[in-house]
PDB file of C-alpha atoms in Angstrom:
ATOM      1  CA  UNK E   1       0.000   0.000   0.000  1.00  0.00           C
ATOM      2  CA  UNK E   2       1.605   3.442  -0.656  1.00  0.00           C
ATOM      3  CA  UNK E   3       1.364   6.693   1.057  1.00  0.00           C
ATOM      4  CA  UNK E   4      -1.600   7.988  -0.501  1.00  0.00           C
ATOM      5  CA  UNK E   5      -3.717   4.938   0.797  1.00  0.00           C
ATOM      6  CA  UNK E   6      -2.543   6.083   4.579  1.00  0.00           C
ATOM      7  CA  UNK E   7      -5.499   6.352   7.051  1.00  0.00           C
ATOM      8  CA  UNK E   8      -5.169  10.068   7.576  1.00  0.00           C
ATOM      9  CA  UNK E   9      -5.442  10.827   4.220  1.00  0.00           C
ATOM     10  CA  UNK E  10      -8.571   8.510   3.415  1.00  0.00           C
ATOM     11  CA  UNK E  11     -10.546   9.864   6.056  1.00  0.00           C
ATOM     12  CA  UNK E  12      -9.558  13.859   4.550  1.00  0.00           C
ATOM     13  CA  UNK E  13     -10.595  12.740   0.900  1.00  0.00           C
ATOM     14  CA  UNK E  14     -13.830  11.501   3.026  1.00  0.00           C
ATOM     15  CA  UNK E  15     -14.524  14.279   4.307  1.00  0.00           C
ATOM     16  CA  UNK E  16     -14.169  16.557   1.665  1.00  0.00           C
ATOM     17  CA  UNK E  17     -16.288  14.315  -0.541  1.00  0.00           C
ATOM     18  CA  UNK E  18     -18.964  14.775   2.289  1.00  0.00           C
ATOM     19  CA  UNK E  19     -18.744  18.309   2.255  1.00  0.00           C
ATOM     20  CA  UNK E  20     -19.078  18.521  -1.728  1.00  0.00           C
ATOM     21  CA  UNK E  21     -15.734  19.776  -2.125  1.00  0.00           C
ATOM     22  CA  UNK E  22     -12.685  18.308  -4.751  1.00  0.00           C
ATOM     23  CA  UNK E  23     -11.754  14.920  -2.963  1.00  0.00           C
ATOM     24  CA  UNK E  24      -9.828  14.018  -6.025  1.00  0.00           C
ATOM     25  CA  UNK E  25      -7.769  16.719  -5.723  1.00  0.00           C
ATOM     26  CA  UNK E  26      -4.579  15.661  -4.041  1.00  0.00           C
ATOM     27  CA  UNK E  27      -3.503  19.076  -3.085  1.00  0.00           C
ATOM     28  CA  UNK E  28      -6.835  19.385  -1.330  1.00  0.00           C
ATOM     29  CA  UNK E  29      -6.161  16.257   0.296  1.00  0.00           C
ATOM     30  CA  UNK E  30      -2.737  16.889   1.832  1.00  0.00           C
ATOM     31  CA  UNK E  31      -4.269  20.221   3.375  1.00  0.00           C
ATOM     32  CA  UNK E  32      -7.499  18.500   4.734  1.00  0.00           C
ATOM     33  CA  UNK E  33      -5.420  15.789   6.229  1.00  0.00           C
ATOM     34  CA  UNK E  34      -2.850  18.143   8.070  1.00  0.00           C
ATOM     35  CA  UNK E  35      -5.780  20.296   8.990  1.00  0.00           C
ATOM     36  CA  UNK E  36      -7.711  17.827  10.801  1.00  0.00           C
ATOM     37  CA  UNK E  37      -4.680  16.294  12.070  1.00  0.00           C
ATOM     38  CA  UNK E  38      -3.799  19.351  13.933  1.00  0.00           C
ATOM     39  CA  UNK E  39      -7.863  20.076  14.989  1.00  0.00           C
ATOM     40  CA  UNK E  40      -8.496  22.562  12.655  1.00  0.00           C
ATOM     41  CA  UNK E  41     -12.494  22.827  11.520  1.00  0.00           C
ATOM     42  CA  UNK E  42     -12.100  22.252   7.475  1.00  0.00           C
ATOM     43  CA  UNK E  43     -15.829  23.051   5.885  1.00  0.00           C
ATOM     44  CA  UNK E  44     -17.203  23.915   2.344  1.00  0.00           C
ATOM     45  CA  UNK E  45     -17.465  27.600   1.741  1.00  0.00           C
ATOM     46  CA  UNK E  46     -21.044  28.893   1.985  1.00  0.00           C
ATOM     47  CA  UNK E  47     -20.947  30.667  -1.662  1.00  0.00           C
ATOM     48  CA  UNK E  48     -18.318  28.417  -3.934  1.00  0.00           C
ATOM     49  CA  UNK E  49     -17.259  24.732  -3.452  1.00  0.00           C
ATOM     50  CA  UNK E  50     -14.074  25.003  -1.915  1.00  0.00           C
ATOM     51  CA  UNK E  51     -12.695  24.037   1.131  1.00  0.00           C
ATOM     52  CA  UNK E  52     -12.733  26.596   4.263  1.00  0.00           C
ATOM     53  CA  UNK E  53     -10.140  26.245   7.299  1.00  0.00           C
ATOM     54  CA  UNK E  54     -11.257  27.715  10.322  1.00  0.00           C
ATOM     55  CA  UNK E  55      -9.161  28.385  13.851  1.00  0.00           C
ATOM     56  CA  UNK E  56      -9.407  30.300  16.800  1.00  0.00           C
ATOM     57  CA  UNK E  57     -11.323  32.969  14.133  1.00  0.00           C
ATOM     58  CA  UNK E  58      -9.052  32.803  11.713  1.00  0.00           C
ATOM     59  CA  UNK E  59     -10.570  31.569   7.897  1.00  0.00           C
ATOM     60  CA  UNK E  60      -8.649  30.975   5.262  1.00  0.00           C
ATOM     61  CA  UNK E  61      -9.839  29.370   1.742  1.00  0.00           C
ATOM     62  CA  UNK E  62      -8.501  26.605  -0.108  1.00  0.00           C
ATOM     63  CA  UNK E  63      -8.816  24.758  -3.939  1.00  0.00           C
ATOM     64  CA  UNK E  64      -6.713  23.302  -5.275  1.00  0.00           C
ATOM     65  CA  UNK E  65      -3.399  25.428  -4.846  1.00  0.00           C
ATOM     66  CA  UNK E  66      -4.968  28.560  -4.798  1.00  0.00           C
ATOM     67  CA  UNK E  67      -5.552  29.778  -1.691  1.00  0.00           C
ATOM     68  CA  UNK E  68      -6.845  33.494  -0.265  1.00  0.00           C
ATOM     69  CA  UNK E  69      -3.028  34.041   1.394  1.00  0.00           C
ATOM     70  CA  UNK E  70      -3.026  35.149  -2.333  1.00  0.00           C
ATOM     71  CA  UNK E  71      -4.192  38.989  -3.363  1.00  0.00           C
ATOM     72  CA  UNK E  72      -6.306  39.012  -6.487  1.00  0.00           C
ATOM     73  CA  UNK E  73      -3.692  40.791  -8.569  1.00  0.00           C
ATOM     74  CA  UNK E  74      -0.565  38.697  -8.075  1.00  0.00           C
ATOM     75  CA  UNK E  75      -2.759  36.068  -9.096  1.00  0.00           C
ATOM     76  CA  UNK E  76      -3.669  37.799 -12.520  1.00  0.00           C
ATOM     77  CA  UNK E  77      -0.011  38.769 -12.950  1.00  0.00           C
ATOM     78  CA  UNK E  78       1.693  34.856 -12.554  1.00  0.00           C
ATOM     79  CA  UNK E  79      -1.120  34.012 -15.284  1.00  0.00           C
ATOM     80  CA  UNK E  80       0.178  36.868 -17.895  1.00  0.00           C
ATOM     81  CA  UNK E  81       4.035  35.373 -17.763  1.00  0.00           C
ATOM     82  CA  UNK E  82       5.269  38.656 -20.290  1.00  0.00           C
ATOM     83  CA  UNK E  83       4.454  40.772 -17.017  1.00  0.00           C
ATOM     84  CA  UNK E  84       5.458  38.644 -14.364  1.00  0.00           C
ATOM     85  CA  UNK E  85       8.845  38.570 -16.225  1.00  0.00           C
ATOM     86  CA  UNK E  86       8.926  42.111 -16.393  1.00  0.00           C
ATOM     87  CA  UNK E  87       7.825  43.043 -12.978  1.00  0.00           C
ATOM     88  CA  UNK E  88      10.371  40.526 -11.525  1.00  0.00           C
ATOM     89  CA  UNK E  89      13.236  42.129 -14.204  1.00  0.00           C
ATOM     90  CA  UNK E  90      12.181  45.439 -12.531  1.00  0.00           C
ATOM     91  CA  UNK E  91      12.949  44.135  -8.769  1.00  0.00           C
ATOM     92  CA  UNK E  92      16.469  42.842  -9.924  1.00  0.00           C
ATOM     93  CA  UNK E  93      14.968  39.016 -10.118  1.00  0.00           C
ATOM     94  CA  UNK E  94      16.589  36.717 -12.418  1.00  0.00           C
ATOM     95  CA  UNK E  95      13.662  36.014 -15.075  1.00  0.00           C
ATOM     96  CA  UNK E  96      14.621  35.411 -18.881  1.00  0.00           C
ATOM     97  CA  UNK E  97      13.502  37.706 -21.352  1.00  0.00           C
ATOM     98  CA  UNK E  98      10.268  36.816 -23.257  1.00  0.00           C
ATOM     99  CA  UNK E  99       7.824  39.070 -25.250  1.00  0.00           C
ATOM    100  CA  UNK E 100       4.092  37.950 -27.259  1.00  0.00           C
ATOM    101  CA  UNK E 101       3.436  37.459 -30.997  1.00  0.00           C
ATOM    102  CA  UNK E 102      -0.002  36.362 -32.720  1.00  0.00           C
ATOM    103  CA  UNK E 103      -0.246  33.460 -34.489  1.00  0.00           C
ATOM    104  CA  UNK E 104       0.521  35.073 -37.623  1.00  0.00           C
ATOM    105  CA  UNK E 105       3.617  36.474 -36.898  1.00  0.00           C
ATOM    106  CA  UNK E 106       6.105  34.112 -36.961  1.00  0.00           C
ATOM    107  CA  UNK E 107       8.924  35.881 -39.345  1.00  0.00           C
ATOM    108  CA  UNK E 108       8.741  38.798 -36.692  1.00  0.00           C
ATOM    109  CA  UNK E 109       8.825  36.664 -33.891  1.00  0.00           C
ATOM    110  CA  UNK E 110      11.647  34.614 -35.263  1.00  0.00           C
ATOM    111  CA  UNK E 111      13.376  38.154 -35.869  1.00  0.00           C
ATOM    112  CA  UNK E 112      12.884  39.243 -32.124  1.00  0.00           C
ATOM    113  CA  UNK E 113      15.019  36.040 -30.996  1.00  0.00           C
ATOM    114  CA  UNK E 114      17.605  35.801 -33.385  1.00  0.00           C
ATOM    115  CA  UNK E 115      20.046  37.331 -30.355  1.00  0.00           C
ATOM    116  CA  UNK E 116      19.087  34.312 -28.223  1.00  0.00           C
ATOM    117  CA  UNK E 117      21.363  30.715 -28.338  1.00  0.00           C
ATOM    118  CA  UNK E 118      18.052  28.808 -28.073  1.00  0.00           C
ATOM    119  CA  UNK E 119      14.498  29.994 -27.448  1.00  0.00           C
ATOM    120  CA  UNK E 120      11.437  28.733 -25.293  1.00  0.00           C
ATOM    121  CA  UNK E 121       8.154  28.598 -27.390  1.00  0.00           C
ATOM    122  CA  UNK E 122       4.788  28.061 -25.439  1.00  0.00           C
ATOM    123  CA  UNK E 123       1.216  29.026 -24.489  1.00  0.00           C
ATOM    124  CA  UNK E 124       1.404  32.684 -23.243  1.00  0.00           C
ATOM    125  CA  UNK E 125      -1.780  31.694 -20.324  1.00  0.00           C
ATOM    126  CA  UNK E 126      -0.237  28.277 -19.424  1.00  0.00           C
ATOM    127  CA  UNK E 127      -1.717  24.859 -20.611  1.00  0.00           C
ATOM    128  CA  UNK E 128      -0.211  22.924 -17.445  1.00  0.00           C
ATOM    129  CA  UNK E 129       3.124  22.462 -19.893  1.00  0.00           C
ATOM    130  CA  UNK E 130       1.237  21.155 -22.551  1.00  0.00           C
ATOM    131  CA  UNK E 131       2.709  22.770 -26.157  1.00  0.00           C
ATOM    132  CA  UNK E 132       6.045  23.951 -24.151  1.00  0.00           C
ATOM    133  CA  UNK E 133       8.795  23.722 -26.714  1.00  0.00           C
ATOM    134  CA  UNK E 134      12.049  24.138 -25.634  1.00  0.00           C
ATOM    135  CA  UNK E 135      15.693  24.903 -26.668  1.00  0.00           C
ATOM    136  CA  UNK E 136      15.209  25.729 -29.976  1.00  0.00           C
ATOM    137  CA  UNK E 137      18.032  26.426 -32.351  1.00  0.00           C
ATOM    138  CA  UNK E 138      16.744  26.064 -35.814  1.00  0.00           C
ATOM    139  CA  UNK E 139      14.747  28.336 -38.124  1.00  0.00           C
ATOM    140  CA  UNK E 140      12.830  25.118 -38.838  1.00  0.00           C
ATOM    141  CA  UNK E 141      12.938  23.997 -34.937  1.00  0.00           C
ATOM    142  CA  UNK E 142      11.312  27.583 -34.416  1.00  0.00           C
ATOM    143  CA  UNK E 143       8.454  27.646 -37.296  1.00  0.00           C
ATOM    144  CA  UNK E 144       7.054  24.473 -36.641  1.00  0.00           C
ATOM    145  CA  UNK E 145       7.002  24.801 -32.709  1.00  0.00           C
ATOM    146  CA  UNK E 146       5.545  28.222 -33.394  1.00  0.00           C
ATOM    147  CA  UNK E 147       2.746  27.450 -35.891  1.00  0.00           C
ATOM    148  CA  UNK E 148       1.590  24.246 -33.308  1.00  0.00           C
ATOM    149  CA  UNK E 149       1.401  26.546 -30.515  1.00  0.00           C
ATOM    150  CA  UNK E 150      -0.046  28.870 -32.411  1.00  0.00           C
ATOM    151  CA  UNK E 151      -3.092  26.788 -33.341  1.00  0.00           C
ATOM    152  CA  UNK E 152      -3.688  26.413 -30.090  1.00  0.00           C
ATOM    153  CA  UNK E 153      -4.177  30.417 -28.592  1.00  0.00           C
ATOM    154  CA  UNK E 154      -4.417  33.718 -29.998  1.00  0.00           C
ATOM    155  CA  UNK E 155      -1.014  34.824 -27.507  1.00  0.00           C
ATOM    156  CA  UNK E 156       2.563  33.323 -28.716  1.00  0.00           C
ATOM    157  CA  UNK E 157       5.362  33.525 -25.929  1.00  0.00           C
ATOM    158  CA  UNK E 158       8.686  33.434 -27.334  1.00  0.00           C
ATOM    159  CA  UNK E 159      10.990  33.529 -24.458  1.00  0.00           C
ATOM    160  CA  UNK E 160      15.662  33.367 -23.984  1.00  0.00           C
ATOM    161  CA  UNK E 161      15.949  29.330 -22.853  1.00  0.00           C
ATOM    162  CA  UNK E 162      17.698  29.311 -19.855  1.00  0.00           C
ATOM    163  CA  UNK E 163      19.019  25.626 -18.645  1.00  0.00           C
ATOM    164  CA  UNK E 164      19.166  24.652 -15.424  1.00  0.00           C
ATOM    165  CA  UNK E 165      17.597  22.800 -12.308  1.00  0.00           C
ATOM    166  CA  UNK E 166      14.105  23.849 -11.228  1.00  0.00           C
ATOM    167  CA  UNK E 167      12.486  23.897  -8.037  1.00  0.00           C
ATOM    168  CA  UNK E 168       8.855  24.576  -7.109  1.00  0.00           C
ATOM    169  CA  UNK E 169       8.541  26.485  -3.733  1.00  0.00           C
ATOM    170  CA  UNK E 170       6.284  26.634  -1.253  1.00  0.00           C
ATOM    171  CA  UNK E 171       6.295  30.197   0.889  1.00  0.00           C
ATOM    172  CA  UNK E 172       4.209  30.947   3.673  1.00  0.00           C
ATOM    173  CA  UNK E 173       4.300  34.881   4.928  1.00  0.00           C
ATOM    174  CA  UNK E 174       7.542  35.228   3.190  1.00  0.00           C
ATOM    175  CA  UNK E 175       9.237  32.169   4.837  1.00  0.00           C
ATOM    176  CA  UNK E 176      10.344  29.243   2.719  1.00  0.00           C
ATOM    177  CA  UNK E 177       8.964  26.070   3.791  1.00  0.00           C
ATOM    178  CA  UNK E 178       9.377  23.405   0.831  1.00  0.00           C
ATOM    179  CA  UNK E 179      11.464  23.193  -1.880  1.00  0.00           C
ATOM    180  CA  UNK E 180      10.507  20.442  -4.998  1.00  0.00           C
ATOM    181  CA  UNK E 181      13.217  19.717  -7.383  1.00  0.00           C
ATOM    182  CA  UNK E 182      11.136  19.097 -10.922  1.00  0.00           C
ATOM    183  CA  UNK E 183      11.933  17.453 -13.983  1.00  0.00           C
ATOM    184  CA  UNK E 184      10.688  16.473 -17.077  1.00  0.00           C
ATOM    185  CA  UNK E 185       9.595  12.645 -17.018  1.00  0.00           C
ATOM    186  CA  UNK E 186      12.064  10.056 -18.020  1.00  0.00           C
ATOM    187  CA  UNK E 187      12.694   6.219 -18.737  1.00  0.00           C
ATOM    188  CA  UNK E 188      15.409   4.621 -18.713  1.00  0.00           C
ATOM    189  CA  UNK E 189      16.852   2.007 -21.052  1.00  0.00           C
ATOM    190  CA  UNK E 190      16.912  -1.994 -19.950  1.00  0.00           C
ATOM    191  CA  UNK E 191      18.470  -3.033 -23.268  1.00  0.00           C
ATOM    192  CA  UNK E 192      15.423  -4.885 -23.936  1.00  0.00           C
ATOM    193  CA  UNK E 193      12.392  -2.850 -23.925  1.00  0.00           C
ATOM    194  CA  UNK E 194      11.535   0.094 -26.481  1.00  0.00           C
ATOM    195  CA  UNK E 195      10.229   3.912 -25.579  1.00  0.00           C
ATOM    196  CA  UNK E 196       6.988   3.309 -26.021  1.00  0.00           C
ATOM    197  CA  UNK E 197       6.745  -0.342 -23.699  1.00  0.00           C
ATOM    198  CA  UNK E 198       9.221   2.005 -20.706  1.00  0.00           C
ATOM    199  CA  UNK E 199       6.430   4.549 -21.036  1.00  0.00           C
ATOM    200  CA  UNK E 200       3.760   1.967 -20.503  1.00  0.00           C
ATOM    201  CA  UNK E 201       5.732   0.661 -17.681  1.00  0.00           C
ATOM    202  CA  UNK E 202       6.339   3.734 -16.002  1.00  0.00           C
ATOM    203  CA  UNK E 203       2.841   4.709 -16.183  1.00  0.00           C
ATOM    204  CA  UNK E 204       1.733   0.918 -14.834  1.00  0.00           C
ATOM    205  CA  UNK E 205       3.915   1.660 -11.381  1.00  0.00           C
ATOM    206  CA  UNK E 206       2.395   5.845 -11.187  1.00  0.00           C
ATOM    207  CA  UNK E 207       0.438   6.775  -8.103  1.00  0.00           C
ATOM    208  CA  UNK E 208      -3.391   7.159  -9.162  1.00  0.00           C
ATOM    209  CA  UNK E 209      -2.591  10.660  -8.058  1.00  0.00           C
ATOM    210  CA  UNK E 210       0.376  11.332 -10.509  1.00  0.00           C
ATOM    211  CA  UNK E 211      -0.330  12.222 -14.370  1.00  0.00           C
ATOM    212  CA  UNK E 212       0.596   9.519 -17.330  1.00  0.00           C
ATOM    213  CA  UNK E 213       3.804  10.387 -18.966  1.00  0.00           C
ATOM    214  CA  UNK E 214       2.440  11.036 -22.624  1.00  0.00           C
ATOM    215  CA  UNK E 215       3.023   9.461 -26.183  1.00  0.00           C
ATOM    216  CA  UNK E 216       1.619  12.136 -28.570  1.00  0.00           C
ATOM    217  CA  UNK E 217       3.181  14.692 -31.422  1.00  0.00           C
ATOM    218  CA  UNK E 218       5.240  16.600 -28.842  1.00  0.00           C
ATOM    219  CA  UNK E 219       6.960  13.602 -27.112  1.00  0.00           C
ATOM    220  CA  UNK E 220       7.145  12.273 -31.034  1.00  0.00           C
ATOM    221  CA  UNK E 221       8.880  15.169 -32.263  1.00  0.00           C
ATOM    222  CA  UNK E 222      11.710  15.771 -29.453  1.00  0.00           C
ATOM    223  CA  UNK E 223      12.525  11.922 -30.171  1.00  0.00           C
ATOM    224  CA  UNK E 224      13.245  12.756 -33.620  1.00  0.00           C
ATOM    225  CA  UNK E 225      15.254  15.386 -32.951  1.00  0.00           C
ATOM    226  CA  UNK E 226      17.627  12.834 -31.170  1.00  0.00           C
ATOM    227  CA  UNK E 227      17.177  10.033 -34.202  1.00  0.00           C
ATOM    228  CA  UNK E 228      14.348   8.017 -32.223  1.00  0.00           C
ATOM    229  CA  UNK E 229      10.903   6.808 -32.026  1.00  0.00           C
ATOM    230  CA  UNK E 230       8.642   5.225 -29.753  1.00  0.00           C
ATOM    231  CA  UNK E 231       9.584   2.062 -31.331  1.00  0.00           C
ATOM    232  CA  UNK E 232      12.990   2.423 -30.533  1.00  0.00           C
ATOM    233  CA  UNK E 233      15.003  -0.365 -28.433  1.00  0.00           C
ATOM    234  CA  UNK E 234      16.753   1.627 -25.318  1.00  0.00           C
ATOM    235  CA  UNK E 235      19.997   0.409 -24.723  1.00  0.00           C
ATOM    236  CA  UNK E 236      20.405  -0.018 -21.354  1.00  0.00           C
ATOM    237  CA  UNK E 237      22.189   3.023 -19.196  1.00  0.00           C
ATOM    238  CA  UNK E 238      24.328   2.997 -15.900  1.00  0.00           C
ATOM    239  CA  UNK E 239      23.626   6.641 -15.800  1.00  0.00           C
ATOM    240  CA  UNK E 240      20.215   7.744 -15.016  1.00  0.00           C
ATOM    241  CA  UNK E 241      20.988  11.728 -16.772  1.00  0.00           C
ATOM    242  CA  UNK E 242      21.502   9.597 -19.994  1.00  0.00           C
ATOM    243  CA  UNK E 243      17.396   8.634 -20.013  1.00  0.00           C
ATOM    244  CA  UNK E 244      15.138   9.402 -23.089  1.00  0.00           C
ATOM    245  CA  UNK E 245      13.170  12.294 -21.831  1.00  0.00           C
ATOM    246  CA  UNK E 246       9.738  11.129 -23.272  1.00  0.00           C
ATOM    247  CA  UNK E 247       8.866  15.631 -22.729  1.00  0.00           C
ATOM    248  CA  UNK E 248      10.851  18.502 -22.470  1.00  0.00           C
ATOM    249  CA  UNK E 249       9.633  21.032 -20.148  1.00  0.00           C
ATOM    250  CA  UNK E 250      10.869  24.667 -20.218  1.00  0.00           C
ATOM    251  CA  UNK E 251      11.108  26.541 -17.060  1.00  0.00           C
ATOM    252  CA  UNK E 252       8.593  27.180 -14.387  1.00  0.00           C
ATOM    253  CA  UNK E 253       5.504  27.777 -16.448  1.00  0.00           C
ATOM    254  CA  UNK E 254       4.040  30.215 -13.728  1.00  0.00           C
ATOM    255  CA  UNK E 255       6.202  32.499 -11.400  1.00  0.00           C
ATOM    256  CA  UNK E 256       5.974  31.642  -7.993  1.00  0.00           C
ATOM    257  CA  UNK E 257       3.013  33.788  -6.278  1.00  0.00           C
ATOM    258  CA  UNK E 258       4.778  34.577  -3.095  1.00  0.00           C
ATOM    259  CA  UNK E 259       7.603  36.104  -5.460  1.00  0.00           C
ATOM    260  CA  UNK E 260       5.053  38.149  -7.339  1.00  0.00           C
ATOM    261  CA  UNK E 261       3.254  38.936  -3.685  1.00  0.00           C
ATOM    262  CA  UNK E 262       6.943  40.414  -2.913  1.00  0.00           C
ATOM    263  CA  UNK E 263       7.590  42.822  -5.741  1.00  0.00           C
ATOM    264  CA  UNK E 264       4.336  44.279  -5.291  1.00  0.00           C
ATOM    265  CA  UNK E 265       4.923  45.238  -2.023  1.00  0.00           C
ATOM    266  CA  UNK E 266       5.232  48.706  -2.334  1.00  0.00           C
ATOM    267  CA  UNK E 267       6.657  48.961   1.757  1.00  0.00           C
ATOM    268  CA  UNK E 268      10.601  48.378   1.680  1.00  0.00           C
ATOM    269  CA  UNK E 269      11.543  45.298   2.870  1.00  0.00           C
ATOM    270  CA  UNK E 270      14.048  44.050   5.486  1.00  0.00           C
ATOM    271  CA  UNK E 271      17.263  43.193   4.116  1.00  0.00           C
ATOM    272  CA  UNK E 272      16.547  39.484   4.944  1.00  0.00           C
ATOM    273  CA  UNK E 273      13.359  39.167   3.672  1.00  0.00           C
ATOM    274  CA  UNK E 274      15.172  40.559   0.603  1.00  0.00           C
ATOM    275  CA  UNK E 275      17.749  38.342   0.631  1.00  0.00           C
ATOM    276  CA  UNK E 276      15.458  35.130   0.906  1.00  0.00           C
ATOM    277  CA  UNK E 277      13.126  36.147  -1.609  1.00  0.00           C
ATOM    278  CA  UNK E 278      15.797  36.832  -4.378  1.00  0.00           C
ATOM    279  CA  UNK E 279      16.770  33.155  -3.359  1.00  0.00           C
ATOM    280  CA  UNK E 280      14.034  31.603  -3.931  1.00  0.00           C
ATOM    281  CA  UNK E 281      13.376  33.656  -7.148  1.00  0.00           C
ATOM    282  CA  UNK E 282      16.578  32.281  -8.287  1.00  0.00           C
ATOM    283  CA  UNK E 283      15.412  28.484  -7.692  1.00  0.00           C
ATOM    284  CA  UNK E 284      12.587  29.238  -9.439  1.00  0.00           C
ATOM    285  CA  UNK E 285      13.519  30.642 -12.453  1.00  0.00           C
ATOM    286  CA  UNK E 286      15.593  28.364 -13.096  1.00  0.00           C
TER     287      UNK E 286
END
């Protein structure tokens, strides 16, 4: 039995099942269980189907991630990522450079970030990484990842590719609690087994909480790029960095809130608080 069968967690997706709120959600789960577990009162808000915490007077909402810590306009500014980029440029925060085309505009686009080694192409709102093409180098690399994104939205982010390690993390009134190291999904080769049957396998042995690693154009074309196919026997590896990524994953599709939260504080801050945010900024840009 894994972890997300444990006791304490069954009886939170109970409960909010009960109330009528998301018990799938595992987000909403993890909250509800610590919640209860410290004797917090967790209800269903009396207006929207979301959960409610309640303590001592204190309420604070919950779905799904977002949560009312956050103010209404950070939360509009991590979903436009042109002007989260730019605010967090503005503070001295490490974000790459990025600016919006149509759909139609692909020769200017290509034109803007001619400057840049290799670019990030992708959904300007955020499709949960879906039609995120990264490190792009060619003219060709650039038109075709541009025209599929572009029949997907009317807003085209080109954006500088910056490598590196990302994190995801979690601040609470400007402290750092968490830190989750991300990265794209991966198999590795057994010298017997092809992409497509590693996928399968991987997918077999997921949580039921934990998305299935995809098989679809994307995933198709970042295999060619490396001379492979789904059909293609993985030899096997000693080293787990030489995997077949089965998707590539630019950076953090949406800027962490409590970063945005910070450079709209219009109050100077203490050095410290400084300090820590540009860290975490830095993790997260990454």
């Amino acid at each position: 039995m894994d972890h997300f069968d444990s006791p304490a967690f069954t009886r939170a997706a109970a409960h909010l099942a009960e109330l009528g709120v998301n018990s799938t959600s595992w987000t909403n789960i993890v909250v509800a269980a610590e919640a209860l577990e410290r004797g917090l009162t967790v209800r269903r808000s009396r207006t929207q189907p979301r959960m409610v915490i309640e303590h001592r007077g204190t309420v604070k909402t919950w779905a799904g991630g977002s949560t009312s810590h956050n103010a209404d306009l950070a939360e509009r500014i991590a979903a436009q990522k042109d002007v989260a980029s730019r605010l967090l440029r503005n503070q001295r925060i490490g974000a790459p450079e990025n600016s919006i085309f149509g759909p139609e505009e692909t020769s200017r686009a290509w034109s803007w970030s001619e400057p840049f080694e290799r670019t990030v192409i992708k959904p300007a709102n955020g499709k949960q990484g879906r039609e995120v093409h990264v490190g792009l180098e060619t003219e060709e690399q650039f038109r075709e990842a541009f025209r599929r994104v572009g029949s997907v939205t009317e807003r085209v982010l080109v954006e500088e590719f910056r490598p590196g390690v990302e994190h995801r993390c979690l601040i609470v009134d400007g402290v750092l609690q968490a830190a989750t190291l991300r990265r794209p999904g991966s198999v590795l080769g057994d010298g017997r087994s092809t992409v497509e049957q590693l996928v399968a396998a991987k997918n077999a042995s997921r949580g039921r909480y934990h998305r299935k690693l995809p098989l679809d154009e994307q995933v198709d074309a970042h295999l060619a790029r490396a001379q492979h196919t789904a059909e293609t026997l993985c030899r096997r590896r000693a080293n787990a960095s030489s995997s077949t990524r089965s998707r590539t994953y630019g950076p953090v599709a949406t800027p962490s809130m409590p970063l945005i939260t910070s450079a709209l504080r219009s109050a100077p801050q203490s050095r410290r608080r400084r300090a820590r945010c540009r860290g975490c900024a830095s993790a997260a840009s990454m």
